[in-house]
CSV table of C-alpha atoms and ligand atoms in Angstrom, one decimal:
chain,number,residue,atom,x,y,z
Q,12,MET,CA,115.8,122.0,121.9
Q,13,PHE,CA,112.9,120.7,119.4
Q,14,ASP,CA,111.8,123.2,116.1
Q,15,TYR,CA,108.4,124.5,116.4
Q,16,GLN,CA,105.9,126.7,115.0
Q,17,LEU,CA,105.0,129.8,116.8
Q,18,LYS,CA,101.6,131.0,116.8
Q,19,LEU,CA,100.3,134.0,119.1
Q,20,SER,CA,97.3,134.3,120.1
Q,21,LYS,CA,95.2,137.7,121.8
Q,22,ARG,CA,92.8,135.4,123.1
Q,23,ARG,CA,94.9,132.7,124.7
Q,24,LYS,CA,96.2,133.1,128.5
Q,25,THR,CA,98.6,130.2,129.1
Q,26,VAL,CA,100.7,128.4,126.3
Q,27,ALA,CA,100.0,125.1,125.1
Q,28,ILE,CA,102.3,122.8,123.1
Q,29,LYS,CA,101.0,120.2,120.2
Q,30,VAL,CA,102.5,117.6,119.0
Q,31,THR,CA,101.8,116.0,115.5
Q,32,PRO,CA,103.7,114.0,113.3
Q,33,ASP,CA,105.0,116.4,111.1
Q,34,GLN,CA,105.3,119.4,113.3
Q,35,VAL,CA,105.5,120.9,117.0
Q,36,VAL,CA,103.1,123.9,117.6
Q,37,VAL,CA,103.8,126.3,120.3
Q,38,THR,CA,100.8,128.4,120.9
Q,39,ALA,CA,100.9,131.8,123.4
Q,40,PRO,CA,99.8,134.6,124.6
Q,41,TYR,CA,100.2,137.8,122.4
Q,42,ASN,CA,102.6,139.7,124.8
Q,43,VAL,CA,104.4,136.5,125.9
Q,44,CYS,CA,108.0,137.0,127.6
Q,45,GLU,CA,110.2,135.2,124.8
Q,46,VAL,CA,112.8,134.5,127.3
Q,47,ALA,CA,110.5,132.2,129.8
Q,48,LEU,CA,109.0,130.7,126.5
Q,49,GLU,CA,112.3,129.6,125.5
Q,50,ASN,CA,112.6,128.5,129.0
Q,51,TRP,CA,109.9,126.5,129.4
Q,52,LEU,CA,109.6,124.7,126.1
Q,53,LYS,CA,113.3,123.6,127.2
Q,54,SER,CA,111.6,122.1,130.4
Q,55,LYS,CA,109.8,120.4,128.1
Q,56,LYS,CA,112.0,119.1,125.8
Q,57,ASP,CA,111.5,115.5,127.1
Q,58,TRP,CA,107.9,115.4,126.9
Q,59,VAL,CA,107.9,116.8,123.5
Q,60,HIS,CA,110.6,114.1,122.7
Q,61,ALA,CA,108.3,111.0,124.0
Q,62,GLN,CA,105.3,112.5,122.2
Q,63,ARG,CA,107.1,112.2,119.2
Q,64,ASN,CA,107.9,108.7,119.8
Q,65,LYS,CA,104.5,107.4,120.6
Q,66,LEU,CA,103.2,108.7,117.3
Q,67,GLU,CA,106.3,107.2,115.2
Q,68,LEU,CA,105.5,103.9,117.0
Q,69,ALA,CA,102.0,103.7,116.5
Q,70,PRO,CA,100.4,102.0,113.2
Q,71,SER,CA,99.1,104.3,110.9
Q,72,ILE,CA,96.5,103.6,107.9
Q,73,GLN,CA,98.3,102.7,104.8
Q,74,LYS,CA,99.1,105.5,102.2
Q,75,PRO,CA,100.1,103.4,99.3
Q,76,LEU,CA,99.7,106.0,96.6
Q,77,HIS,CA,102.5,108.0,98.5
Q,78,THR,CA,104.5,104.4,99.8
Q,79,ARG,CA,104.1,102.6,96.7
Q,80,SER,CA,103.2,99.4,98.6
Q,81,LEU,CA,100.0,97.5,99.4
Q,82,LEU,CA,99.7,94.8,102.2
Q,83,VAL,CA,98.2,91.8,100.6
Q,84,PHE,CA,97.4,88.4,102.7
Q,85,GLY,CA,100.4,89.9,105.4
Q,86,SER,CA,103.0,90.6,103.0
Q,87,VAL,CA,103.8,93.8,101.5
Q,88,TYR,CA,103.3,94.2,97.7
Q,89,LYS,CA,105.1,96.8,95.8
Q,90,ILE,CA,103.3,99.0,93.4
Q,91,GLU,CA,104.6,99.6,90.1
Q,92,PHE,CA,102.6,101.7,87.5
Q,93,SER,CA,102.8,100.1,83.9
Q,94,ASP,CA,101.4,100.3,80.4
Q,95,ILE,CA,98.6,98.0,81.0
Q,96,ILE,CA,94.3,98.1,81.0
Q,97,LYS,CA,93.6,96.5,84.2
Q,98,PRO,CA,95.4,95.9,87.4
Q,99,VAL,CA,97.9,92.8,87.5
Q,100,LEU,CA,98.8,90.9,90.7
Q,101,ASP,CA,102.2,88.9,90.6
Q,102,HIS,CA,102.4,86.9,94.1
Q,103,GLU,CA,105.7,85.5,93.3
Q,104,SER,CA,107.5,88.6,93.0
Q,105,HIS,CA,104.8,90.5,95.6
Q,106,LEU,CA,104.2,93.0,93.2
Q,107,VAL,CA,101.0,95.1,91.9
Q,108,TYR,CA,101.1,96.4,88.6
Q,109,LEU,CA,98.6,99.6,87.8
Q,110,PRO,CA,97.5,101.2,84.7
Q,111,GLU,CA,99.8,104.0,84.6
Q,112,GLU,CA,97.0,106.7,84.3
Q,113,LEU,CA,96.3,105.8,88.2
Q,114,ARG,CA,99.0,107.7,89.1
Q,115,GLN,CA,97.8,110.7,88.7
Q,116,ASP,CA,93.8,110.1,89.8
Q,117,ARG,CA,93.7,109.8,93.7
Q,118,HIS,CA,90.4,108.6,93.4
Q,119,GLU,CA,90.4,106.1,90.9
Q,120,PHE,CA,93.7,104.5,92.6
Q,121,ARG,CA,92.2,104.3,95.9
Q,122,ARG,CA,89.1,102.5,94.2
Q,123,ALA,CA,91.3,100.2,92.1
Q,124,ILE,CA,93.0,99.3,95.2
Q,125,ILE,CA,89.7,98.7,96.6
Q,126,GLU,CA,88.7,96.5,93.7
Q,127,ILE,CA,92.0,94.5,94.3
Q,128,LEU,CA,91.5,93.7,97.8
Q,129,THR,CA,87.6,92.9,97.3
Q,130,ASP,CA,88.8,90.3,94.6
Q,131,LEU,CA,91.4,89.1,97.0
Q,132,LEU,CA,89.1,88.7,99.9
Q,133,CYS,CA,86.2,86.9,97.8
Q,134,SER,CA,88.6,84.0,96.3
Q,135,TYR,CA,89.8,83.4,99.6
Q,136,LEU,CA,86.0,82.8,100.6
Q,137,GLU,CA,85.4,80.7,98.0
Q,138,LEU,CA,88.2,78.7,99.1
Q,139,CYS,CA,87.4,78.2,102.6
Q,140,LEU,CA,84.2,79.6,103.3
Q,141,GLU,CA,82.4,76.9,102.4
Q,142,ARG,CA,84.7,74.1,104.2
Q,143,LEU,CA,84.1,76.2,107.5
Q,144,SER,CA,80.5,76.6,106.7
Q,145,GLU,CA,80.0,73.2,106.9
Q,146,GLN,CA,82.0,72.6,109.8
Q,147,MET,CA,79.9,74.8,112.2
Q,148,ASN,CA,76.7,73.7,110.7
Q,149,CYS,CA,75.7,77.3,109.1
Q,150,HIS,CA,73.6,77.8,106.3
Q,151,ILE,CA,74.2,81.2,105.0
Q,152,SER,CA,71.9,83.1,102.8
Q,153,ALA,CA,74.0,85.5,101.3
Q,154,VAL,CA,78.0,86.9,101.6
Q,155,LYS,CA,79.1,90.4,100.7
Q,156,ILE,CA,82.0,92.2,100.6
Q,157,ARG,CA,82.5,95.9,101.5
Q,158,GLU,CA,84.5,98.5,102.8
Q,159,TYR,CA,83.9,98.9,106.1
Q,160,LYS,CA,85.2,101.7,108.3
Q,161,SER,CA,85.4,100.2,111.6
Q,162,ARG,CA,84.1,96.3,111.6
Q,163,TRP,CA,85.9,93.4,110.1
Q,164,GLY,CA,82.5,91.5,109.5
Q,165,SER,CA,78.7,91.6,110.3
Q,166,CYS,CA,76.0,88.8,110.0
Q,167,SER,CA,72.5,89.3,109.8
Q,168,SER,CA,69.8,88.1,111.9
Q,169,LYS,CA,68.9,86.3,108.4
Q,170,GLN,CA,72.5,85.0,108.3
Q,171,ALA,CA,73.9,87.5,105.6
Q,172,LEU,CA,77.1,87.5,106.5
Q,173,THR,CA,79.0,90.6,105.3
Q,174,PHE,CA,83.2,91.0,105.3
Q,175,ASN,CA,85.3,94.3,105.0
Q,176,SER,CA,87.4,93.9,101.6
Q,177,LEU,CA,90.2,95.7,103.7
Q,178,LEU,CA,90.5,92.2,105.3
Q,179,ALA,CA,92.9,90.7,102.6
Q,180,GLY,CA,95.7,92.7,103.7
Q,181,ALA,CA,95.7,90.4,107.0
Q,182,PRO,CA,97.4,87.2,107.2
Q,183,LYS,CA,94.9,84.5,106.0
Q,184,HIS,CA,95.3,82.7,109.3
Q,185,MET,CA,93.4,85.6,110.9
Q,186,ILE,CA,91.1,86.4,108.2
Q,187,ASP,CA,90.0,82.7,109.1
Q,188,TYR,CA,89.4,84.1,113.1
Q,189,VAL,CA,86.8,86.6,111.3
Q,190,ILE,CA,85.2,84.0,109.4
Q,191,VAL,CA,84.9,82.0,112.3
Q,192,HIS,CA,83.4,84.7,114.6
Q,193,GLU,CA,81.0,85.7,111.9
Q,194,LEU,CA,79.9,82.0,111.3
Q,195,ALA,CA,79.2,81.8,114.9
Q,196,HIS,CA,77.1,84.5,115.3
Q,197,CYS,CA,74.7,82.6,112.9
Q,198,HIS,CA,74.0,80.2,116.0
Q,199,VAL,CA,74.6,82.9,118.8
Q,200,LEU,CA,74.1,86.9,118.0
Q,201,ALA,CA,75.5,88.3,121.2
Q,202,HIS,CA,79.3,88.3,122.2
Q,203,ASN,CA,78.2,86.1,125.3
Q,204,LYS,CA,80.2,83.0,126.9
Q,205,LEU,CA,78.3,80.6,124.5
Q,206,PHE,CA,79.6,82.4,121.6
Q,207,TRP,CA,83.2,82.6,122.7
Q,208,GLU,CA,83.2,78.9,123.4
Q,209,LEU,CA,81.6,78.1,119.8
Q,210,VAL,CA,84.3,80.4,118.2
Q,211,GLU,CA,87.1,78.9,120.6
Q,212,LYS,CA,86.1,75.1,119.1
Q,213,HIS,CA,86.5,76.2,115.6
Q,214,TYR,CA,89.6,78.7,116.0
Q,215,GLN,CA,91.1,78.0,118.9
Q,216,ASP,CA,93.8,81.2,119.4
Q,217,TYR,CA,91.2,83.4,119.4
Q,218,LYS,CA,92.6,85.7,121.9
Q,219,SER,CA,95.7,86.3,120.2
Q,220,ALA,CA,93.8,87.0,116.9
Q,221,ARG,CA,91.4,89.3,118.3
Q,222,ILE,CA,95.1,91.0,120.4
Q,223,TRP,CA,96.2,91.1,116.4
Q,224,PHE,CA,93.5,93.0,114.8
Q,225,ASN,CA,93.4,95.4,118.0
Q,226,LYS,CA,97.2,95.9,117.2
Q,227,ASN,CA,97.4,96.1,113.7
Q,228,GLY,CA,94.0,96.5,112.4
Q,229,LYS,CA,94.8,100.3,111.7
Q,230,LYS,CA,97.5,99.5,109.4
Q,231,LEU,CA,95.1,97.4,107.2
Q,232,MET,CA,92.8,100.9,106.4
Q,233,ILE,CA,93.5,102.6,103.2
Q,234,GLU,CA,94.0,106.7,103.1
K,16,ZN,ZN1,81.4,90.0,116.4
C-alpha cells in the first residue's frame, strides 16, 4: 500500500485520490466505511504508483536556492555562497559564487540569478548575433533581454528582437536556433512554410531544436 493523507468531507459523495510530488491525498465522504475504503485504495495501488513515476520523470523548473545548482549553457554549475560583493562565475570549475547575504533573501537571490543569466546571454548574443543577422540579411533595430514566462524570443514588426534571459541555461546550439528563428521573423512574421524554409536554410536541424525546447524548456525556468 501507499501512505496517504485522509480528508473527510460532509459534502463529498465519492472518494477521490490526488497525487502530488510530495503526497497522496484521499478525500472521502464523512461516513465512509473504512474497510471498504482501504480495499478500494488497495485496488488503486498500481495507478498511484504510475502517477508518482510520471511526476518524478516530468521535468520540473529549477530551484537553485534549494538545490544549490544552476544550468549555464547546458551545464550544471554549483552555487556557493562566499564573502564577496558581486556574483562571480568560474566557467572552468562550473561554479557560481554569490554574496553570502543572498542566502537568506529569496527575492534578492532570484534577482541575482536572473541578472547572471541576462549578462551571460548578452555576451553570447554579442558574439554571434551580428554574424547571423548579416548572414540572414536582417537589419535589427534593437535587441533586448528580459525574462519571459512562456516564450523564448520575439521579433516586432520594426525588427526589434527580444530574447528570454532564461535561454542562458540552454546549450549554445539551442540558443542559436532561437536566434535564427527570431531573425527569420524579420522577413516572415507568420510561422508558415516560407518561414520554416528560411529557418532551415540557416539552422538545418531546427526540428530537433524545437523538440528539445518542448522537452526541456521547463527545466530552464527558475522558481
Ligand atoms: Zn516565431
